[in-house]
Coordinates of C-alpha atoms in Angstrom, one line a residue:
Chain A
X1175 CA -0.9 9.6 -5.4
X1176 CA 1.9 7.9 -3.4
X1177 CA 4.4 6.0 -5.6
X1178 CA 4.8 2.3 -5.2
X1179 CA 8.5 0.8 -4.8
X1180 CA 9.8 -2.4 -6.0
X1181 CA 13.0 -4.0 -4.6
X1182 CA 14.8 -6.3 -6.9
X1183 CA 17.2 -8.8 -5.5
X1184 CA 19.4 -10.3 -8.1
X1185 CA 22.5 -12.6 -7.9
X1186 CA 24.8 -11.6 -10.7
X1187 CA 25.5 -8.5 -12.5
X1188 CA 24.5 -10.0 -16.1
X1189 CA 21.2 -10.9 -14.7
X1190 CA 20.8 -7.2 -13.1
X1191 CA 22.1 -5.2 -16.1
X1192 CA 18.9 -5.5 -18.3
X1193 CA 17.0 -4.0 -15.5
X1194 CA 19.5 -1.5 -14.4
X1195 CA 19.6 -0.1 -18.0
X1196 CA 15.8 -0.4 -18.6
X1197 CA 14.7 1.4 -15.3
X1198 CA 17.8 3.8 -15.4
X1199 CA 19.0 2.9 -12.0
X1200 CA 22.3 4.2 -10.9
X1201 CA 24.8 2.8 -8.3
X1202 CA 24.2 4.4 -4.9
X1203 CA 27.3 3.8 -3.1
X1204 CA 30.2 1.5 -3.4
X1205 CA 30.7 1.3 0.4
X1206 CA 27.8 -1.1 0.9
X1207 CA 28.4 -4.9 1.4
X1208 CA 26.4 -5.4 -1.9
X1209 CA 26.1 -2.9 -4.7
X1210 CA 22.7 -1.2 -4.4
X1211 CA 21.1 0.7 -7.3
X1212 CA 18.2 2.9 -7.4
X1213 CA 16.3 5.2 -10.1
X1214 CA 15.7 8.8 -9.6
X1215 CA 12.4 8.7 -8.5
X1216 CA 12.9 6.0 -5.9
X1217 CA 10.4 3.6 -7.4
X1218 CA 13.0 1.0 -8.2
X1219 CA 15.8 -0.4 -6.1
X1220 CA 18.1 -3.2 -6.9
X1221 CA 20.7 -5.2 -5.1
X1222 CA 23.3 -7.4 -6.6
X1223 CA 23.7 -10.1 -3.8
X1224 CA 26.3 -12.5 -5.3
X1225 CA 25.6 -16.3 -5.8
X1226 CA 24.4 -18.7 -3.0
X1227 CA 22.0 -18.4 0.0
X1228 CA 24.4 -16.6 2.5
X1229 CA 24.8 -13.8 -0.2
X1230 CA 21.1 -13.8 -1.1
X1231 CA 20.2 -13.4 2.6
X1232 CA 22.8 -10.7 3.2
X1233 CA 22.0 -8.9 0.0
X1234 CA 18.4 -8.9 0.8
X1235 CA 18.8 -7.6 4.3
X1236 CA 21.2 -4.9 3.1
X1237 CA 18.7 -3.7 0.7
X1238 CA 15.9 -3.7 3.2
X1239 CA 18.1 -1.6 5.4
X1240 CA 18.9 0.8 2.5
X1241 CA 15.5 1.3 0.9
X1242 CA 13.2 4.0 2.6
X1243 CA 10.0 2.2 1.5
X1244 CA 11.2 -1.4 2.1
X1245 CA 8.2 -2.2 4.3
X1246 CA 5.6 -1.3 1.7
X1247 CA 7.7 -2.4 -1.4
X1248 CA 7.2 -5.5 -3.6
X1249 CA 10.3 -7.6 -3.3
X1250 CA 11.2 -9.6 -6.4
X1251 CA 14.0 -12.2 -6.9
X1252 CA 14.8 -12.8 -10.5
X1253 CA 17.4 -14.8 -11.9
X1254 CA 18.4 -17.8 -13.8
X1255 CA 17.6 -21.5 -12.8
X1256 CA 18.4 -25.0 -14.1
X1257 CA 15.9 -27.8 -14.8
X1258 CA 14.4 -29.8 -17.8
X1259 CA 10.6 -29.0 -17.3
X1260 CA 10.7 -26.5 -20.5
X1261 CA 12.8 -25.2 -22.9
X1262 CA 15.9 -22.8 -22.2
X1263 CA 14.7 -19.3 -22.0
X1264 CA 11.3 -20.0 -20.4
X1265 CA 10.2 -17.7 -17.6
X1266 CA 8.5 -19.0 -14.6
X1267 CA 6.6 -17.4 -11.6
X1268 CA 7.6 -19.6 -8.6
X1269 CA 4.6 -20.8 -6.6
X1270 CA 6.5 -23.1 -4.1
X1271 CA 10.0 -23.0 -2.7
X1272 CA 11.8 -25.6 -0.8
X1273 CA 15.3 -25.9 0.4
X1274 CA 17.5 -29.0 -0.1
X1275 CA 17.2 -31.4 2.8
X1276 CA 14.5 -29.1 4.5
X1277 CA 10.9 -30.0 4.8
X1278 CA 9.4 -26.6 5.1
X1279 CA 8.0 -25.0 2.0
X1280 CA 7.2 -21.5 1.2
X1281 CA 4.2 -20.6 -0.9
X1282 CA 4.7 -17.2 -2.6
X1283 CA 1.6 -15.2 -3.3
X1284 CA 1.0 -15.3 -7.2
X1285 CA -0.5 -12.1 -8.5
X1286 CA -3.5 -12.7 -10.5
X1287 CA -3.7 -12.5 -14.2
X1288 CA 0.0 -13.0 -14.8
X1289 CA 0.1 -15.1 -17.9
X1290 CA 3.3 -17.3 -17.4
X1291 CA 3.6 -20.8 -16.1
X1292 CA 4.2 -21.6 -12.5
X1293 CA 6.7 -23.7 -11.3
X1294 CA 8.1 -25.3 -8.0
X1295 CA 11.6 -24.5 -7.1
X1296 CA 14.3 -26.1 -4.9
X1297 CA 17.2 -24.2 -3.8
X1298 CA 20.6 -25.9 -3.3
X1299 CA 23.9 -24.9 -1.9
X1300 CA 25.9 -26.1 -4.9
X1301 CA 25.2 -26.3 -8.6
X1302 CA 23.2 -29.3 -9.7
X1303 CA 23.7 -31.6 -12.5
X1304 CA 20.6 -34.0 -12.1
X1305 CA 18.1 -32.3 -14.3
X1306 CA 15.6 -35.2 -14.3
X1307 CA 13.3 -33.4 -11.6
X1308 CA 9.8 -32.0 -11.9
X1309 CA 10.9 -28.7 -10.4
X1310 CA 13.6 -26.1 -11.2
X1311 CA 16.5 -25.3 -9.1
X1312 CA 18.6 -22.3 -8.2
X1313 CA 21.0 -21.2 -5.4
X1314 CA 19.3 -18.1 -3.9
X1315 CA 15.4 -18.1 -3.8
X1316 CA 14.8 -19.8 -0.4
X1317 CA 17.3 -17.5 1.4
X1318 CA 15.8 -14.5 -0.3
X1319 CA 12.2 -15.5 0.7
X1320 CA 13.2 -16.5 4.1
X1321 CA 14.9 -13.2 4.9
X1322 CA 12.1 -11.1 3.5
X1323 CA 9.1 -12.9 4.6
X1324 CA 10.1 -12.0 8.3
X1325 CA 9.9 -8.3 7.3
X1326 CA 7.2 -7.8 4.8
X1327 CA 3.8 -9.6 4.0
X1328 CA 4.0 -12.7 1.9
X1329 CA 1.8 -11.0 -0.7
X1330 CA 4.6 -8.5 -1.5
X1331 CA 7.2 -11.2 -2.3
X1332 CA 7.6 -12.8 -5.8
X1333 CA 10.2 -15.0 -7.4
X1334 CA 10.8 -15.4 -11.1
X1335 CA 13.3 -17.6 -12.8
X1336 CA 14.5 -18.1 -16.4
X1337 CA 15.6 -21.5 -17.4
X1338 CA 19.2 -21.2 -18.3
X1339 CA 20.5 -24.7 -18.2
X1340 CA 19.5 -28.3 -18.7
X1341 CA 20.8 -31.8 -19.5
X1342 CA 21.5 -30.6 -22.9
X1343 CA 22.9 -27.2 -22.4
X1344 CA 25.0 -27.4 -19.2
X1345 CA 25.7 -24.4 -16.8
X1346 CA 29.3 -24.5 -17.8
X1347 CA 28.5 -23.3 -21.4
X1348 CA 26.7 -20.1 -19.9
X1349 CA 28.4 -16.8 -20.6
X1350 CA 27.8 -13.3 -19.2
X1351 CA 26.1 -12.5 -22.7
X1352 CA 23.8 -15.5 -22.5
X1353 CA 22.6 -14.6 -19.1
X1354 CA 22.2 -10.9 -20.2
X1355 CA 20.2 -12.0 -23.2
X1356 CA 17.9 -14.4 -21.1
X1357 CA 16.8 -11.6 -18.8
X1358 CA 16.6 -9.0 -21.4
X1359 CA 14.1 -11.3 -23.4
X1360 CA 11.8 -11.0 -20.4
X1361 CA 11.9 -7.1 -19.9
X1362 CA 8.5 -6.7 -21.5
X1363 CA 6.8 -8.9 -19.4
X1364 CA 8.6 -7.7 -16.1
X1365 CA 7.5 -4.3 -17.0
X1366 CA 3.8 -5.4 -17.1
X1367 CA 4.3 -7.0 -13.7
X1368 CA 5.9 -4.0 -12.4
X1369 CA 3.0 -1.8 -13.2
X1370 CA 0.7 -4.0 -11.1
X1371 CA 3.2 -4.3 -8.2
X1372 CA 3.7 -0.5 -8.2
X1373 CA 0.0 0.0 -7.6
X1374 CA -0.2 -2.5 -5.0
X1375 CA 2.8 -1.3 -3.1
X1376 CA 1.5 2.4 -3.6
X1377 CA -1.7 1.4 -2.0
X1378 CA -0.1 -0.2 1.1
X1379 CA 2.3 2.8 1.5
X1380 CA -0.6 5.1 1.5
X1381 CA -2.5 2.8 4.0
X1382 CA 0.4 2.8 6.4
X1383 CA 1.2 6.5 6.0
X1384 CA 0.7 9.0 8.8
X1385 CA -1.5 12.0 7.6
X1386 CA 0.2 15.1 6.9
X1387 CA -1.2 17.1 9.7
X1388 CA 0.1 14.4 12.2
X1389 CA 3.6 15.6 11.7
X1390 CA 2.7 19.3 12.2
X1391 CA 0.9 18.7 15.4
X1392 CA 3.7 16.4 16.7
X1393 CA 6.3 19.1 16.0
X1394 CA 4.3 21.9 17.6
X1395 CA 3.2 20.3 20.9
X1396 CA 4.6 17.5 23.1
X1397 CA 2.7 14.3 22.8
X1398 CA 3.6 11.1 24.9
X1399 CA 4.0 7.8 23.2
X1400 CA 0.3 6.9 24.2
X1401 CA -0.9 10.3 23.2
X1402 CA 0.8 10.1 19.9
X1403 CA -1.0 6.8 19.1
X1404 CA -4.3 8.5 20.2
X1405 CA -3.5 11.4 17.8
X1406 CA -2.8 9.0 14.9
X1407 CA -6.1 7.2 15.5
X1408 CA -8.2 10.5 15.9
X1409 CA -6.7 12.1 12.8
X1410 CA -7.7 9.0 10.8
X1411 CA -11.1 9.1 12.2
X1412 CA -11.3 12.9 11.5
X1413 CA -10.3 12.3 7.7
X1414 CA -13.1 9.6 7.4
X1415 CA -15.8 11.4 9.3
X1416 CA -15.0 15.0 8.3
X1417 CA -13.4 14.7 4.9
X1418 CA -12.0 17.9 3.6
X1419 CA -12.5 19.8 6.9
X1420 CA -9.4 21.2 8.2
X1421 CA -8.0 20.5 11.6
X1422 CA -6.5 23.9 12.0
X1423 CA -9.5 25.2 13.9
X1424 CA -9.0 22.4 16.5
X1425 CA -5.5 23.7 17.3
X1426 CA -6.5 27.2 17.8
X1427 CA -6.3 28.5 21.4
X1428 CA -5.1 25.0 22.6
X1429 CA -1.8 24.9 24.7
X1430 CA -1.3 21.2 25.3
X1431 CA -1.6 17.8 23.6
X1432 CA -4.1 16.6 26.0
X1433 CA -6.5 19.7 25.2
X1434 CA -6.1 18.9 21.5
X1435 CA -6.9 15.3 22.1
X1436 CA -10.0 15.9 24.1
X1437 CA -11.3 18.5 21.8
X1438 CA -11.0 16.3 18.6
X1439 CA -12.5 13.3 20.4
X1440 CA -15.4 15.5 21.7
X1441 CA -16.1 16.7 18.1
X1442 CA -15.9 13.0 16.6
X1443 CA -17.9 11.4 19.2
X1444 CA -20.8 13.9 18.6
X1445 CA -21.0 13.0 14.9
X1446 CA -24.2 10.9 13.7
X1447 CA -23.0 9.1 10.5
X1448 CA -25.1 10.0 7.7
X1449 CA -25.4 6.7 5.7
X1450 CA -26.6 8.4 2.6
X1451 CA -23.4 10.2 2.1
X1452 CA -20.9 8.3 0.2
Chain B
X1373 CA -12.8 -15.2 -8.2
X1374 CA -10.3 -17.7 -6.9
X1375 CA -6.6 -16.8 -7.3
X1376 CA -5.0 -20.3 -6.6
X1377 CA -6.1 -23.6 -5.2
X1378 CA -4.2 -25.4 -2.6
X1379 CA -5.0 -29.1 -1.8
X1380 CA -4.0 -31.1 1.2
X1381 CA -2.2 -34.2 -0.2
X1382 CA -4.1 -36.5 2.3
X1383 CA -7.3 -35.6 0.5
X1384 CA -6.2 -35.3 -3.2
X1385 CA -8.3 -38.3 -4.1
X1386 CA -11.4 -37.3 -2.2
X1387 CA -14.4 -37.1 -4.5
X1388 CA -15.3 -33.7 -3.4
X1389 CA -12.1 -32.5 -4.0
X1390 CA -12.0 -33.9 -7.6
X1391 CA -15.5 -32.3 -8.4
X1392 CA -14.3 -29.0 -7.0
X1393 CA -11.1 -29.1 -9.0
X1394 CA -13.1 -29.9 -12.3
X1395 CA -14.8 -26.6 -11.8
X1396 CA -11.5 -24.7 -11.7
X1397 CA -9.9 -26.7 -14.6
X1398 CA -7.9 -23.5 -15.5
X1399 CA -6.0 -23.4 -12.1
X1400 CA -3.5 -25.9 -11.4
X1401 CA -3.8 -27.2 -7.8
X1402 CA -0.7 -26.9 -5.5
X1403 CA -0.4 -29.7 -3.1
X1404 CA 0.5 -29.0 0.5
X1405 CA 0.6 -31.0 3.7
X1406 CA -1.6 -29.2 5.9
X1407 CA -3.9 -25.9 5.4
X1408 CA -1.8 -24.4 8.3
X1409 CA 1.2 -23.9 6.1
X1410 CA -0.6 -21.1 4.4
X1411 CA -3.6 -20.1 6.5
X1412 CA -3.5 -17.7 9.4
X1413 CA 0.3 -17.4 9.3
X1414 CA 2.1 -14.1 10.4
X1415 CA 2.9 -11.6 7.9
X1416 CA 0.0 -11.9 5.6
X1417 CA -1.8 -9.0 4.1
X1418 CA -5.7 -9.6 4.7
X1419 CA -6.8 -6.9 2.4
X1420 CA -4.7 -8.1 -0.6
X1421 CA -5.8 -11.7 0.1
X1422 CA -9.5 -10.4 0.4
X1423 CA -9.1 -9.0 -3.3
X1424 CA -7.3 -12.2 -4.7
X1425 CA -8.4 -15.0 -2.5
X1426 CA -7.0 -18.5 -2.6
X1427 CA -9.1 -21.6 -2.1
X1428 CA -7.6 -24.2 0.4
X1429 CA -9.2 -27.6 0.3
X1430 CA -8.5 -29.4 3.6
X1431 CA -9.6 -32.0 6.0
X1432 CA -10.8 -30.9 9.4
X1433 CA -9.4 -33.2 12.1
X1434 CA -11.1 -32.0 15.3
X1435 CA -13.6 -29.6 16.8
X1436 CA -16.1 -30.5 14.1
X1437 CA -19.1 -29.5 16.2
X1438 CA -18.7 -26.9 19.0
X1439 CA -20.8 -25.5 21.7
X1440 CA -22.3 -22.0 21.0
X1441 CA -21.4 -19.3 23.3
X1442 CA -23.4 -18.4 26.2
X1443 CA -26.4 -15.9 25.3
X1444 CA -26.4 -17.3 21.9
X1445 CA -29.5 -19.1 20.7
X1446 CA -32.9 -18.9 19.2
X1447 CA -35.0 -20.7 21.8
X1448 CA -33.4 -24.1 22.2
X1449 CA -31.5 -25.0 25.4
X1450 CA -29.0 -26.7 23.6
X1451 CA -26.8 -24.8 20.8
X1452 CA -24.0 -25.9 18.9
X1453 CA -22.2 -24.6 15.7
X1454 CA -20.1 -26.1 13.1
X1455 CA -17.8 -24.4 10.5
X1456 CA -17.3 -26.4 7.2
X1457 CA -15.5 -23.3 5.8
X1458 CA -13.3 -20.5 7.1
X1459 CA -13.8 -17.0 5.6
X1460 CA -16.4 -15.5 3.4
X1461 CA -16.8 -14.1 -0.1
X1462 CA -18.1 -11.0 1.2
X1463 CA -16.3 -8.2 2.5
X1464 CA -18.3 -6.5 5.5
X1465 CA -16.7 -3.7 7.6
X1466 CA -18.0 -5.2 10.8
X1467 CA -17.0 -8.8 10.1
X1468 CA -15.3 -10.4 13.0
X1469 CA -13.4 -12.8 10.7
X1470 CA -11.1 -10.1 9.6
X1471 CA -10.0 -9.6 13.0
X1472 CA -9.9 -13.2 13.9
X1473 CA -7.9 -14.6 11.0
X1474 CA -4.9 -13.1 9.5
X1475 CA -5.8 -14.7 6.1
X1476 CA -8.6 -14.0 3.8
X1477 CA -8.1 -17.2 2.0
X1478 CA -11.0 -19.5 1.8
X1479 CA -10.4 -22.8 3.7
X1480 CA -13.2 -25.5 2.7
X1481 CA -13.1 -28.8 4.8
X1482 CA -14.2 -31.4 2.5
X1483 CA -14.9 -34.1 5.0
X1484 CA -18.4 -33.4 5.6
X1485 CA -19.1 -36.8 6.7
X1486 CA -17.3 -36.3 10.0
X1487 CA -19.2 -33.2 10.7
X1488 CA -22.2 -35.3 10.0
X1489 CA -21.1 -38.1 12.4
X1490 CA -20.6 -35.5 15.2
X1491 CA -23.9 -33.8 14.6
X1492 CA -25.8 -37.0 14.8
X1493 CA -23.8 -38.1 17.9
X1494 CA -24.8 -34.8 19.7
X1495 CA -28.4 -35.2 18.6
X1496 CA -28.5 -39.0 19.9
X1497 CA -26.7 -37.9 23.2
X1498 CA -29.5 -35.3 23.7
X1499 CA -32.0 -38.0 23.4
X1500 CA -34.7 -36.0 21.4
X1501 CA -34.3 -32.6 23.3
X1502 CA -34.6 -29.7 21.2
X1503 CA -31.1 -28.5 20.1
X1504 CA -30.1 -25.9 17.3
X1505 CA -27.1 -26.2 15.2
X1506 CA -25.9 -23.1 13.7
X1507 CA -23.9 -22.8 10.4
X1508 CA -22.6 -19.8 8.9
X1509 CA -20.5 -18.2 11.6
X1510 CA -17.0 -18.5 10.1
X1511 CA -18.4 -18.3 6.6
X1512 CA -21.6 -17.6 4.7
X1513 CA -23.8 -20.8 4.7
X1514 CA -25.2 -20.4 1.1
X1515 CA -22.8 -18.1 -0.9
X1516 CA -20.4 -20.9 -1.7
X1517 CA -22.9 -23.5 -2.3
X1518 CA -22.4 -23.9 -6.1
X1519 CA -18.8 -25.0 -5.3
X1520 CA -19.1 -26.6 -1.7
X1521 CA -22.5 -28.5 -2.1
X1522 CA -22.6 -28.0 1.7
X1523 CA -26.4 -27.4 2.0
X1524 CA -27.1 -30.1 -0.6
X1525 CA -25.2 -32.6 1.7
X1526 CA -26.7 -31.5 5.2
X1527 CA -30.4 -30.9 4.5
X1528 CA -31.1 -34.7 4.2
X1529 CA -29.5 -35.3 7.4
X1530 CA -31.5 -32.9 9.5
X1531 CA -34.5 -34.1 7.6
X1532 CA -34.0 -37.3 9.6
X1533 CA -33.9 -35.5 13.0
X1534 CA -36.9 -33.4 13.5
X1535 CA -35.9 -32.3 17.0
X1536 CA -32.6 -30.7 15.7
X1537 CA -32.8 -27.3 14.1
X1538 CA -30.5 -26.2 11.6
X1539 CA -29.9 -22.3 11.2
X1540 CA -28.1 -21.5 7.8
X1541 CA -27.0 -17.9 8.2
X1542 CA -26.5 -16.0 4.9
X1543 CA -26.5 -12.8 2.9
X1544 CA -26.4 -14.7 -0.3
X1545 CA -29.2 -14.7 -2.9
X1546 CA -28.0 -18.1 -4.2
X1547 CA -30.9 -20.2 -3.5
X1548 CA -29.9 -23.4 -4.7
X1549 CA -30.6 -26.2 -3.5
X1550 CA -33.4 -24.8 -1.5
X1551 CA -35.7 -23.9 -4.4
X1552 CA -35.5 -27.4 -5.8
X1553 CA -36.3 -29.2 -2.6
X1554 CA -39.6 -29.6 -0.4
X1555 CA -39.1 -27.2 2.5
X1556 CA -38.0 -29.0 5.8
X1557 CA -39.6 -27.6 9.0
X1558 CA -36.4 -27.8 11.2
X1559 CA -34.3 -25.5 9.0
X1560 CA -34.3 -21.9 9.2
X1561 CA -32.8 -19.6 6.5
X1562 CA -31.5 -16.8 8.5
X1563 CA -30.7 -13.5 6.5
X1564 CA -28.6 -10.8 8.0
X1565 CA -30.3 -7.6 7.3
X1566 CA -29.7 -3.8 7.9
X1567 CA -31.1 -0.7 6.2
X1568 CA -30.2 -0.7 2.6
X1569 CA -28.2 2.6 2.4
X1570 CA -26.1 1.2 5.3
X1571 CA -25.5 -2.2 3.8
X1572 CA -24.5 -0.4 0.6
X1573 CA -21.6 1.1 2.5
X1574 CA -20.8 -1.6 4.8
X1575 CA -21.4 -4.9 3.0
X1576 CA -19.0 -4.8 0.2
X1577 CA -19.5 -7.5 -2.4
X1578 CA -22.7 -8.8 -0.9
X1579 CA -26.0 -8.6 -2.5
X1580 CA -28.1 -5.5 -1.8
X1581 CA -30.7 -5.5 0.8
X1582 CA -33.5 -5.2 -1.8
X1583 CA -32.1 -8.4 -3.4
X1584 CA -31.8 -10.1 0.1
X1585 CA -35.5 -9.3 0.9
X1586 CA -36.7 -10.4 -2.6
X1587 CA -34.7 -13.9 -2.0
X1588 CA -36.3 -14.4 1.5
X1589 CA -39.6 -13.4 0.0
X1590 CA -39.2 -16.2 -2.5
X1591 CA -38.1 -18.8 0.0
X1592 CA -40.9 -17.9 2.4
X1593 CA -43.5 -18.3 -0.4
X1594 CA -41.9 -21.7 -1.2
X1595 CA -42.7 -22.6 2.4
X1596 CA -39.0 -22.3 4.1
X1597 CA -39.0 -20.8 7.5
X1598 CA -37.1 -17.6 7.7
X1599 CA -34.9 -15.9 10.3
X1600 CA -34.4 -12.2 10.4
X1601 CA -31.1 -11.3 11.8
X1602 CA -30.5 -7.6 12.6
X1603 CA -27.1 -8.1 13.9
X1604 CA -25.2 -5.8 14.2
X1605 CA -27.6 -3.0 14.7
X1606 CA -25.9 0.1 13.2
X1607 CA -26.4 3.6 14.7
X1608 CA -26.5 6.7 12.5
X1609 CA -28.4 9.6 11.4
X1610 CA -32.2 8.9 11.2
X1611 CA -31.6 5.4 12.3
X1612 CA -35.2 4.9 13.6
X1613 CA -36.6 6.0 10.2
X1614 CA -34.2 3.6 8.5
X1615 CA -35.1 0.5 10.6
X1616 CA -38.7 1.4 10.6
X1617 CA -38.7 1.5 6.8
X1618 CA -36.7 -1.7 6.5
X1619 CA -39.2 -3.6 8.9
X1620 CA -42.1 -2.3 7.0
X1621 CA -40.8 -3.3 3.5
X1622 CA -39.7 -6.7 5.0
X1623 CA -43.3 -7.3 6.5
X1624 CA -45.2 -6.1 3.4
X1625 CA -43.5 -8.7 1.4
X1626 CA -43.0 -11.7 3.7
X1627 CA -45.7 -13.6 5.3
X1628 CA -45.6 -13.4 9.1
X1629 CA -46.3 -17.0 9.6
X1630 CA -43.0 -17.9 7.8
X1631 CA -40.9 -15.9 10.2
X1632 CA -39.3 -18.4 12.5
X1633 CA -37.4 -15.9 14.7
X1634 CA -35.9 -12.6 14.8
X1635 CA -32.7 -11.6 16.5
X1636 CA -30.9 -8.4 17.2
X1637 CA -27.4 -7.9 18.1
X1638 CA -25.6 -4.8 19.3
X1639 CA -22.4 -3.9 17.5
X1640 CA -19.7 -5.2 19.5
X1641 CA -15.9 -6.0 19.0
X1642 CA -13.4 -7.4 21.4
X1643 CA -10.9 -4.7 22.0
X1644 CA -7.8 -6.2 20.5
X1645 CA -9.9 -7.6 17.5
X1646 CA -11.2 -3.8 16.8
X1647 CA -7.6 -2.5 16.7
X1648 CA -6.9 -5.1 14.0
X1649 CA -10.1 -4.2 12.1
X1650 CA -9.1 -0.5 12.2
X1651 CA -5.5 -1.2 10.9
X1652 CA -6.9 -3.3 7.9
X1653 CA -9.7 -0.7 7.2
X1654 CA -8.7 2.7 8.3
X1655 CA -11.1 4.2 5.9
X1656 CA -14.2 2.6 7.4
X1657 CA -16.9 5.0 8.6
X1658 CA -18.3 2.5 10.8
X1659 CA -15.0 1.8 12.6
X1660 CA -14.2 5.6 12.9
X1661 CA -17.7 6.2 14.2
X1662 CA -18.8 6.9 18.0
X1663 CA -17.6 3.6 19.5
X1664 CA -16.7 3.3 23.1
X1665 CA -14.7 0.7 25.2
X1666 CA -17.1 -0.8 27.6
X1667 CA -15.5 -3.4 29.7
X1668 CA -13.6 -5.6 27.2
X1669 CA -15.7 -4.5 24.3
X1670 CA -15.8 -1.6 21.8
X1671 CA -19.5 -0.8 21.4
X1672 CA -21.8 2.2 21.1
X1673 CA -22.6 3.7 24.4
X1674 CA -24.9 1.7 26.5
X1675 CA -27.8 4.4 26.1
X1676 CA -27.7 4.1 22.4
X1677 CA -27.3 0.4 22.5
X1678 CA -30.6 -0.1 24.8
X1679 CA -32.5 2.5 22.8
X1680 CA -31.9 0.6 19.5
X1681 CA -32.7 -2.9 20.9
X1682 CA -35.9 -1.7 22.5
X1683 CA -37.1 0.3 19.6
X1684 CA -36.5 -2.4 17.0
X1685 CA -37.9 -5.1 19.2
X1686 CA -41.1 -3.2 20.0
X1687 CA -41.5 -2.4 16.3
X1688 CA -41.1 -6.1 15.4
X1689 CA -43.6 -7.1 18.0
X1690 CA -46.1 -4.5 16.4
X1691 CA -45.7 -6.5 13.1
X1692 CA -45.5 -10.0 14.6
X1693 CA -46.8 -10.0 18.1
X1694 CA -45.9 -13.7 18.9
X1695 CA -42.4 -13.5 17.1
X1696 CA -39.7 -15.4 18.7
X1697 CA -37.4 -12.4 19.4
X1698 CA -33.9 -12.7 20.8
X1699 CA -31.0 -10.4 21.6
X1700 CA -27.6 -11.9 21.0
X1701 CA -24.7 -10.6 23.0
X1702 CA -22.6 -13.8 22.6
X1703 CA -19.4 -13.6 20.4
X1704 CA -18.2 -16.4 18.2

């Protein structure tokens, strides 16, 4: 079964560290604009973007370029946020994201059966001191979402925030260790989310993948662009209508792409579907 | 069933919104300005949404009642359709909604009164001439009834206008409020049907054909007029036997005089829509089958299509000689 993939976008190293350690990720290269980490199996990728919207957008785009399964990965922005709607340390699943002074709102997809509270979030360009709001606030989520939603489906993007500061405990008192502990305390939840996300991503990867035999044929014969699209479609039809039956016999004695396409189509068009067969 | 609920701010105090939210007390509504902020946007995954649909409560501002396409009707010269809801609980391989919308979320328009006004206006404009209003082309007319109260609201309206026929198209075995009401003669409960083994593979999440026949049998006994809708006709091994058995079963159980009309529709997809459907559902046997591009439509070849329609039409006539029988080639 194809493995899914999760791309984590995190602003600060202390926020990322619990995930890096838990998922056994290693720094891939120091040459990239933002440090990128990945585990050995390639199921988890992480970028440390830096603080603020420009960094979040740029970090997300860098990870998108680096991860080979970026298209079908689940994209997660996790980090700390300010607000007075709950106690410090509470984790929220963000269901709407606005940007300061903008009217447009993003509504991230909420995975079903995730038992944590939802919250609205507003992204600002600078740290906020007015905690008297019915939403929480950060400095990255909008830019992360805005960047990634252009590249992957909305259902594959999630934002989680842990409350780190409020009117009683200001941001200035936050230390690296505090931040590390706030995220560490949520690892159990993140792991349960990760399992669901991996399944969804794996399914999507499989749906978008080319069948193995496609590459064999493409390497053996010359297919034009149109013929390549036709081949993809015919192989998928073949696998549905003649499951388990090899395409090798179709290739025998065929000397051109055109002959192969014609032969596959001829066989498929003759099939009367047996609706009793599951 | 419902993942999240979104409500347009303008209608947050609408009585229908309040009663729907009460049914989903465990979900906190998210307030939005317009359903278009979420619905039918680019970069959405129809398949994921189909598994975990959101409900969007909205207000429809225009296009409440629309002219039905040409070649679409069940006998009346004037045909209109109206959609109080976009999308359906069921997940059928051939459903054109998958190709039409990029979202599988349910949009329920709660301002029924505006639909009602426009329906009445159309009826009055036609001054007593026969007119049919079709419901259930952008959704299933009955499946969402317990939440929407759609039929409950619209039946009494049509009761006042005997020249206007209401068709409720459905696959649902949800029979409220029909079972509690005296039948009205200008309402047709139109069931979408196909051989049971075919439906088992194509009509995911929908009630089995056996259950649908049982439901229509019951409604027919209660005195409701029944429409039989074999649209699309599905080709495959032993199709003649499968359709013969289906018709036999239906007419064994349903009184012929309760059949208002029978319609057949060839399997047909606009070319671009077909491409979308295949992308969304590459494992569908139906979409992988022997379909061909004829003009702008992906269909079975003309010979198969004609043979299927003629065979089914003749067979239906052998059961109900005077049946109102139509072939629908129009697309919504």
